[in-house]
Coordinates of C-alpha atoms in Angstrom, one line a residue:
Chain A
E1 CA 0.1 0.1 0.1
R2 CA 2.7 2.2 0.5
I3 CA 6.6 1.6 -0.5
E4 CA 9.6 3.9 -0.1
T5 CA 12.1 4.5 -2.9
P6 CA 14.5 6.2 -4.7
W7 CA 12.1 9.2 -6.5
A8 CA 13.0 8.3 -10.0
R9 CA 11.8 4.4 -9.0
A10 CA 8.4 5.7 -7.6
D11 CA 7.6 7.7 -10.7
E12 CA 8.6 5.1 -13.2
M13 CA 6.8 3.0 -11.5
R14 CA 3.7 5.0 -10.4
G15 CA 2.4 4.8 -14.6
Y16 CA 2.5 1.0 -14.5
A17 CA 0.8 0.8 -11.0
E18 CA -1.9 2.8 -12.0
R19 CA -2.4 1.1 -16.1
L20 CA -2.1 -2.2 -13.6
I21 CA -5.1 -1.2 -11.9
D22 CA -6.9 -0.1 -15.2
Y23 CA -6.4 -4.0 -16.4
A24 CA -7.8 -5.1 -13.1
K25 CA -10.7 -3.4 -13.3
R26 CA -11.3 -5.1 -16.2
G27 CA -12.1 -8.0 -14.4
D28 CA -11.0 -11.4 -13.3
K29 CA -12.5 -13.2 -16.0
D30 CA -10.3 -11.4 -18.5
E31 CA -7.7 -13.5 -20.0
R32 CA -5.5 -11.0 -20.8
A33 CA -6.0 -9.1 -17.4
M34 CA -4.9 -12.0 -15.6
R35 CA -1.7 -12.6 -17.9
M36 CA -0.3 -8.9 -17.1
A37 CA -1.0 -9.5 -13.1
D38 CA 0.7 -12.2 -13.4
F39 CA 3.9 -11.6 -15.2
W40 CA 4.0 -8.4 -13.1
L41 CA 3.0 -9.7 -9.7
T42 CA 5.9 -11.7 -9.0
E43 CA 4.0 -12.7 -5.4
K44 CA 1.5 -14.5 -6.2
D45 CA -1.0 -13.9 -3.3
L46 CA -0.9 -10.5 -4.3
I47 CA -2.8 -10.9 -7.5
H48 CA -5.5 -11.9 -5.4
K49 CA -5.6 -8.7 -3.5
L50 CA -5.5 -7.0 -6.5
F51 CA -8.4 -8.3 -7.9
K52 CA -10.8 -8.6 -5.1
V53 CA -9.8 -5.3 -2.7
L54 CA -7.9 -2.7 -5.0
A55 CA -10.4 -2.8 -8.1
P56 CA -13.7 -2.7 -6.3
R57 CA -12.0 0.1 -4.1
F58 CA -11.0 2.0 -7.1
Q59 CA -14.0 1.3 -9.3
P60 CA -15.5 4.7 -9.0
H61 CA -12.4 6.9 -9.7
P62 CA -11.7 7.4 -13.3
G63 CA -7.9 8.4 -13.3
S64 CA -5.3 9.0 -10.6
Y65 CA -4.8 5.8 -7.9
T66 CA -1.6 6.7 -6.6
R67 CA 0.1 9.5 -4.5
L68 CA 3.5 10.8 -5.1
L69 CA 5.6 12.6 -1.8
Q70 CA 8.8 13.5 -1.3
I71 CA 11.1 13.0 1.3
P72 CA 14.0 13.9 3.0
N73 CA 17.5 12.3 1.1
R74 CA 18.6 9.5 2.0
D75 CA 21.1 8.9 5.0
G76 CA 23.5 6.5 3.4
L77 CA 26.6 7.6 1.3
D78 CA 24.6 8.5 -2.2
R79 CA 21.7 11.0 -0.9
A80 CA 19.3 9.7 -3.1
K81 CA 16.0 12.0 -3.6
M82 CA 13.9 9.8 -1.9
A83 CA 9.8 9.5 -2.2
V84 CA 7.0 7.5 -0.7
I85 CA 4.5 6.5 -3.3
E86 CA 1.2 5.1 -2.0
L87 CA -2.3 4.0 -3.2
K88 CA -5.0 6.7 -2.0
G89 CA -7.7 5.2 0.6
N90 CA -4.8 3.0 2.2
P91 CA -5.8 2.5 5.9
L92 CA -2.4 3.8 7.3
P93 CA -2.2 6.9 9.1
P94 CA -2.2 9.9 6.9
L95 CA 1.5 11.2 5.7
V96 CA -0.2 14.9 5.1
R97 CA -2.7 16.7 7.8
P98 CA -4.3 19.2 5.2
R99 CA -3.7 22.4 7.3
R100 CA -7.0 24.5 7.2
D101 CA -6.5 28.1 7.3
S102 CA -6.1 29.9 10.1
D103 CA -8.7 32.2 11.9
K104 CA -6.8 35.4 11.6
T105 CA -6.6 36.1 7.8
L106 CA -8.5 38.8 6.8
L107 CA -11.1 36.4 4.4
N108 CA -11.9 34.4 7.5
Q109 CA -12.0 37.9 9.7
L110 CA -14.6 39.0 7.1
L111 CA -17.0 35.9 6.8
R112 CA -17.0 35.5 10.6
G113 CA -18.3 38.9 10.8
Y114 CA -20.9 38.0 8.2
R115 CA -21.7 35.2 9.7
Q116 CA -22.6 37.0 13.3
D117 CA -24.6 39.9 11.6
A118 CA -26.6 37.2 9.6
Q119 CA -27.4 35.5 12.9
R120 CA -28.0 38.5 14.6
A121 CA -30.5 39.7 12.2
A122 CA -32.8 36.2 12.6
Chain B
R1 CA -52.2 -30.7 -55.3
A2 CA -55.0 -32.2 -56.3
S3 CA -57.9 -32.2 -53.8
S4 CA -59.1 -35.3 -51.8
N5 CA -62.1 -33.3 -51.0
G6 CA -63.1 -32.0 -54.1
K7 CA -63.4 -28.9 -52.3
P8 CA -60.7 -25.8 -53.4
P9 CA -57.7 -26.5 -51.7
K10 CA -56.8 -24.7 -49.0
F11 CA -55.2 -21.5 -49.4
Q12 CA -51.3 -21.6 -48.4
P13 CA -49.7 -18.1 -48.6
P14 CA -46.2 -17.9 -49.4
P15 CA -43.5 -18.2 -47.0
K16 CA -42.3 -14.6 -45.8
P17 CA -38.9 -13.3 -47.5
V18 CA -36.3 -13.1 -44.9
I19 CA -35.3 -9.5 -44.6
I20 CA -31.7 -9.2 -44.0
D21 CA -30.4 -6.1 -42.2
R22 CA -27.6 -5.0 -44.6
K23 CA -27.0 -1.5 -43.4
T24 CA -26.8 -1.7 -40.1
Q25 CA -23.4 -4.3 -40.3
K26 CA -22.6 -1.9 -42.5
E27 CA -22.7 0.9 -40.1
E28 CA -20.7 -0.8 -37.6
R29 CA -17.5 -2.0 -40.2
R30 CA -16.0 1.2 -41.1
F31 CA -12.4 1.7 -42.4
L32 CA -11.0 4.6 -40.7
S33 CA -7.5 4.9 -42.9
P34 CA -4.9 5.0 -40.7
E35 CA -3.3 7.9 -41.1
F36 CA -6.5 10.2 -39.4
I37 CA -5.0 8.9 -36.2
P38 CA -2.8 11.2 -34.5
P39 CA 0.9 9.7 -32.9
R40 CA 1.0 9.7 -29.3
G41 CA 3.2 13.0 -28.3
R42 CA 2.6 16.0 -26.4
T43 CA 1.9 18.4 -29.6
D44 CA -1.2 20.3 -29.5
P45 CA -4.2 19.0 -31.1
L46 CA -5.3 22.2 -33.0
K47 CA -2.2 21.0 -35.3
Y48 CA -4.1 17.8 -35.7
Y49 CA -7.4 19.2 -36.6
I50 CA -6.1 21.8 -38.8
E51 CA -4.6 18.9 -40.7
R52 CA -7.7 16.7 -40.7
K53 CA -9.7 19.6 -42.1
D54 CA -7.2 20.1 -44.9
M55 CA -7.6 16.3 -45.6
I56 CA -11.1 16.1 -45.6
Q57 CA -11.1 19.0 -48.0
R58 CA -9.3 17.2 -50.3
R59 CA -11.0 14.4 -50.4
K60 CA -13.9 15.7 -51.0
V61 CA -12.3 17.1 -54.0
F62 CA -10.4 13.7 -55.1
N63 CA -11.4 10.3 -53.7
I64 CA -9.0 8.2 -51.7
P65 CA -10.5 4.5 -51.8
E66 CA -10.2 2.1 -49.0
F67 CA -7.2 0.2 -49.0
Y68 CA -4.9 -2.0 -47.2
V69 CA -1.3 -3.3 -47.2
G70 CA -1.3 -6.2 -49.5
S71 CA -3.9 -4.7 -52.3
V72 CA -3.2 -3.7 -56.0
L73 CA -3.1 -0.4 -56.7
A74 CA -2.9 1.3 -59.9
V75 CA -2.0 5.1 -59.7
T76 CA -1.6 7.8 -62.3
T77 CA 0.2 10.9 -61.8
A78 CA 0.7 14.2 -63.4
D79 CA 4.2 14.0 -65.3
P80 CA 5.3 16.9 -67.3
Y81 CA 7.9 15.1 -69.4
A82 CA 5.7 12.0 -70.5
N83 CA 3.4 12.5 -73.5
D84 CA 0.1 12.1 -72.6
K85 CA 1.4 14.4 -69.7
S86 CA 0.3 11.6 -67.3
N87 CA 2.0 8.4 -66.0
R88 CA 0.6 5.0 -64.8
F89 CA 2.2 2.5 -62.0
V90 CA 0.7 -0.6 -60.9
G91 CA 1.8 -2.1 -58.0
I92 CA 1.1 -3.8 -54.6
C93 CA 1.1 -1.5 -51.3
I94 CA 3.5 -2.5 -49.3
Q95 CA 3.8 -0.4 -46.5
R96 CA 1.5 2.4 -45.2
G97 CA 3.6 5.4 -43.3
G98 CA 3.2 8.8 -42.5
K99 CA 0.3 10.2 -40.2
G100 CA -1.7 13.3 -41.5
L101 CA -0.7 15.4 -45.1
G102 CA 2.3 13.5 -45.2
A103 CA 0.7 10.3 -45.4
T104 CA 2.8 8.0 -48.1
F105 CA 2.2 4.3 -49.3
V106 CA 4.8 2.4 -51.4
L107 CA 4.0 0.7 -53.9
R108 CA 6.2 -2.5 -55.5
N109 CA 6.0 -4.4 -59.0
V110 CA 8.7 -5.9 -61.0
I111 CA 9.1 -4.8 -64.5
E112 CA 10.8 -6.6 -67.1
D113 CA 12.8 -8.2 -64.3
Q114 CA 13.2 -5.5 -62.5
G115 CA 11.9 -4.2 -59.6
V116 CA 10.6 -1.3 -59.0
E117 CA 9.0 0.4 -55.8
I118 CA 7.6 4.0 -56.1
C119 CA 6.4 5.6 -53.0
Y120 CA 3.8 7.7 -53.5
E121 CA 1.8 10.7 -51.5
L122 CA -1.6 9.9 -50.2
Y123 CA -2.6 13.7 -50.6
S124 CA 0.0 14.8 -52.9
P125 CA -1.9 17.1 -55.6
Q126 CA 0.2 15.6 -58.6
I127 CA -2.0 12.3 -58.0
Q128 CA -4.2 12.4 -60.3
A129 CA -6.2 8.8 -59.7
I130 CA -6.0 5.9 -57.8
E131 CA -7.7 2.7 -58.6
V132 CA -8.1 -0.2 -56.5
L133 CA -7.4 -3.2 -58.7
K134 CA -7.8 -6.5 -55.6
L135 CA -8.7 -5.1 -52.1
E136 CA -7.4 -7.8 -50.1
K137 CA -5.3 -7.9 -46.3
R138 CA -2.2 -10.0 -46.1
L139 CA -0.8 -11.3 -42.5
D140 CA 1.5 -8.4 -41.8
E141 CA 1.3 -4.8 -41.4
N142 CA 4.7 -4.2 -43.6
L143 CA 5.9 -6.5 -47.0
M144 CA 8.9 -5.1 -47.4
Y145 CA 10.0 -8.7 -46.9
L146 CA 8.9 -9.1 -50.9
R147 CA 12.4 -7.7 -51.8
D148 CA 14.0 -10.8 -50.6
A149 CA 11.5 -12.9 -52.2
L150 CA 11.0 -14.4 -55.3
P151 CA 9.8 -12.2 -58.0
E152 CA 6.9 -14.3 -58.9
Y153 CA 5.2 -12.8 -55.4
S154 CA 5.6 -9.4 -56.4
T155 CA 5.4 -9.4 -60.4
F156 CA 1.7 -7.9 -61.7
D157 CA 0.5 -7.5 -64.6
V158 CA 0.2 -3.7 -65.9
N159 CA -3.0 -4.0 -67.7
M160 CA -4.5 -6.1 -64.9
K161 CA -8.4 -5.5 -64.8
P162 CA -10.2 -4.5 -61.8
V163 CA -10.9 -7.7 -59.5
P164 CA -14.6 -7.4 -59.3
R165 CA -15.8 -7.1 -55.7
M166 CA -19.2 -8.4 -53.6
D167 CA -20.2 -5.2 -52.2
H168 CA -19.5 -4.7 -48.6
E169 CA -18.3 -8.0 -48.2
E170 CA -15.4 -9.0 -45.5
I171 CA -11.9 -7.6 -46.9
P172 CA -10.7 -11.4 -48.3
V173 CA -7.5 -11.9 -45.8
N174 CA -4.7 -13.6 -47.9
K175 CA -2.7 -16.2 -46.0
L176 CA -0.1 -16.5 -48.5
Q177 CA 3.5 -17.7 -47.6
V178 CA 5.7 -16.3 -49.7
R179 CA 9.3 -18.6 -50.7
M180 CA 12.4 -16.3 -50.2
K181 CA 15.8 -16.1 -52.0
P182 CA 18.4 -17.7 -50.9
K183 CA 20.3 -15.5 -47.5
P184 CA 21.3 -13.6 -47.8
W185 CA 18.5 -11.4 -47.2
S186 CA 18.5 -7.0 -46.9
K187 CA 16.9 -7.6 -42.9
R188 CA 17.1 -10.7 -40.9
W189 CA 13.2 -11.2 -41.2
E190 CA 13.6 -14.4 -39.4
R191 CA 14.0 -12.7 -36.3
P192 CA 11.0 -11.9 -33.9
K193 CA 11.1 -8.4 -33.7
Y194 CA 9.5 -8.3 -37.2
N195 CA 7.3 -10.7 -36.3
I196 CA 6.7 -12.0 -39.6
K197 CA 3.8 -14.4 -40.5
G198 CA 3.5 -14.6 -43.6
I199 CA 7.1 -16.2 -44.8
K200 CA 6.8 -19.8 -45.2
F201 CA 10.7 -20.4 -43.6
E202 CA 12.8 -22.9 -45.4
L203 CA 15.9 -22.5 -42.8
P204 CA 17.0 -25.6 -40.8
E205 CA 15.8 -25.6 -37.3
H206 CA 19.0 -24.8 -35.1
K207 CA 18.8 -21.3 -37.5
M208 CA 15.4 -20.8 -36.3
K209 CA 16.1 -21.2 -32.6
A210 CA 19.0 -19.7 -32.8
A211 CA 16.7 -16.2 -34.1
Q212 CA 14.7 -16.8 -31.4
K213 CA 17.4 -15.7 -28.7
W214 CA 17.0 -12.2 -29.7
S215 CA 12.7 -12.6 -28.9
Q216 CA 11.9 -10.3 -26.2
P217 CA 9.1 -11.5 -24.6
W218 CA 8.3 -9.3 -21.8
L219 CA 7.6 -6.6 -24.6
E220 CA 4.3 -7.5 -25.0
F221 CA 3.5 -6.9 -21.1
D222 CA 5.3 -3.1 -21.1
M223 CA 2.1 -1.9 -20.2
L224 CA 2.9 2.1 -21.2
R225 CA 3.4 1.3 -25.0
E226 CA -0.1 0.8 -25.4
Y227 CA -1.8 3.1 -27.3
D228 CA -5.4 2.6 -27.0
T229 CA -6.7 4.2 -29.7
S230 CA -10.7 3.3 -29.8
K231 CA -11.8 6.7 -28.0
I232 CA -10.0 9.0 -30.1
E233 CA -10.9 6.6 -33.7
E234 CA -14.7 7.1 -32.5
K235 CA -14.1 10.8 -32.2
I236 CA -12.2 11.2 -35.8
R237 CA -15.4 9.1 -37.2
K238 CA -17.5 11.1 -36.2
E239 CA -16.1 14.2 -37.2
L240 CA -15.4 12.7 -40.7
R241 CA -19.1 11.6 -40.7
E242 CA -20.0 15.1 -40.6
E243 CA -18.1 17.1 -42.4
L244 CA -18.4 14.7 -45.5
E245 CA -22.1 15.1 -45.3
K246 CA -21.9 18.9 -45.8

C-alpha cells in the first residue's frame, strides 16, 4: 500500500501501477488482465489482492490511484532523492495533514463578521 | 395439388421473405484510414485538427479509396515530361507510413525483371487517380520482405483488370506464405522483432531456434507502450461523417 524508494523509481513505477489497476478493473475473468497481473506481480497472493480488494476500491475513480510525495534525502553515502508512493484510500495513517486556514486571515475574519451579522438579524 | 375432398385446396400463403438488415452491419464496419489517427505525443491537438480539415478538403475533391497493405493499386500521376502528361503505375502496396497530410504508401512491382518501388504521397496534388485493382489484406502490416522473396510474388500485370468485389463483404485475408530467395537477405526476417507471419521459412531448425535468442518476451507485457486508439477513433469517425455529409 505504501513504499519508500528513490524518486526516479517511484515515478517510473507510478505509470505501470495505474495501468495495472486499469487492467484489473476489467475483471477477473479477462484473459489479458490475468496474464498481465501474473507477469508483473511476482508474489502470487498479491494478484488475489489486486483483483478482489484494489479493483473494487478504485472502481468509482476514473484516474489517478497513487500519491507521490518527496522525502528528505537518503541517509547513506549516495544522498538519493527519496519518495513515498502510496495507493489512495489505504488504511495506514495519513502522511499529509490537511492544514485549514487560520482564523486570523482577512477573508476568514470578514466571513466570520458576515456570519455573526446574519445570526443577529435572524 | 389435387384435392381429395373435391373442394378447392386450402390457400397456403407463400413463405414470408426473410429481410437481412444489411445497413446496420455496414454502419458498424467502417474503415478509418490509418493516417487520421494522431501519433502519441505532446503536440497540440489543434495541429492535428487543422491537418484533418485539410485532409477532408482534399478528399472531397479527390476520392481516395479504401485499401490495405497487400492490395494492388494503379496510380496515375501528372508527369510534365511524358507524352500524355500522365504516368500510370501498378503495384502492390507494401507499406503505409506517415500521419496527417504526409501520409505515403509504397507500391512495388517487377517490370522487365527489374523490381521497382515507388513511394507516393496520398494527398499530393500530382496524383490524378487512384484505382484499387484488388482489395485484400495480408498477414502482416509491412511487406518489405517481398524484396527478398522470389520475384514472382511481386509481379503484377500492368494492364490488370480490376477484380470485381461483392459490395460490402468481408475483406479477404490472403494467407499466402511467400518463398524467399536464398540468404543473405536485406533484413533478418526470421527474427521475432519483425514478427512476420507471411513467409514460409525453409531454414533449418537450429537457425530458427538461434533467431529466437533475440526475442523480447517482456515487450508484450510492457503496458506503457500500448496506445489505445478506440476513443480517439470514435471522435475522428464522427468528425469525418459530419464533414463529409456537408
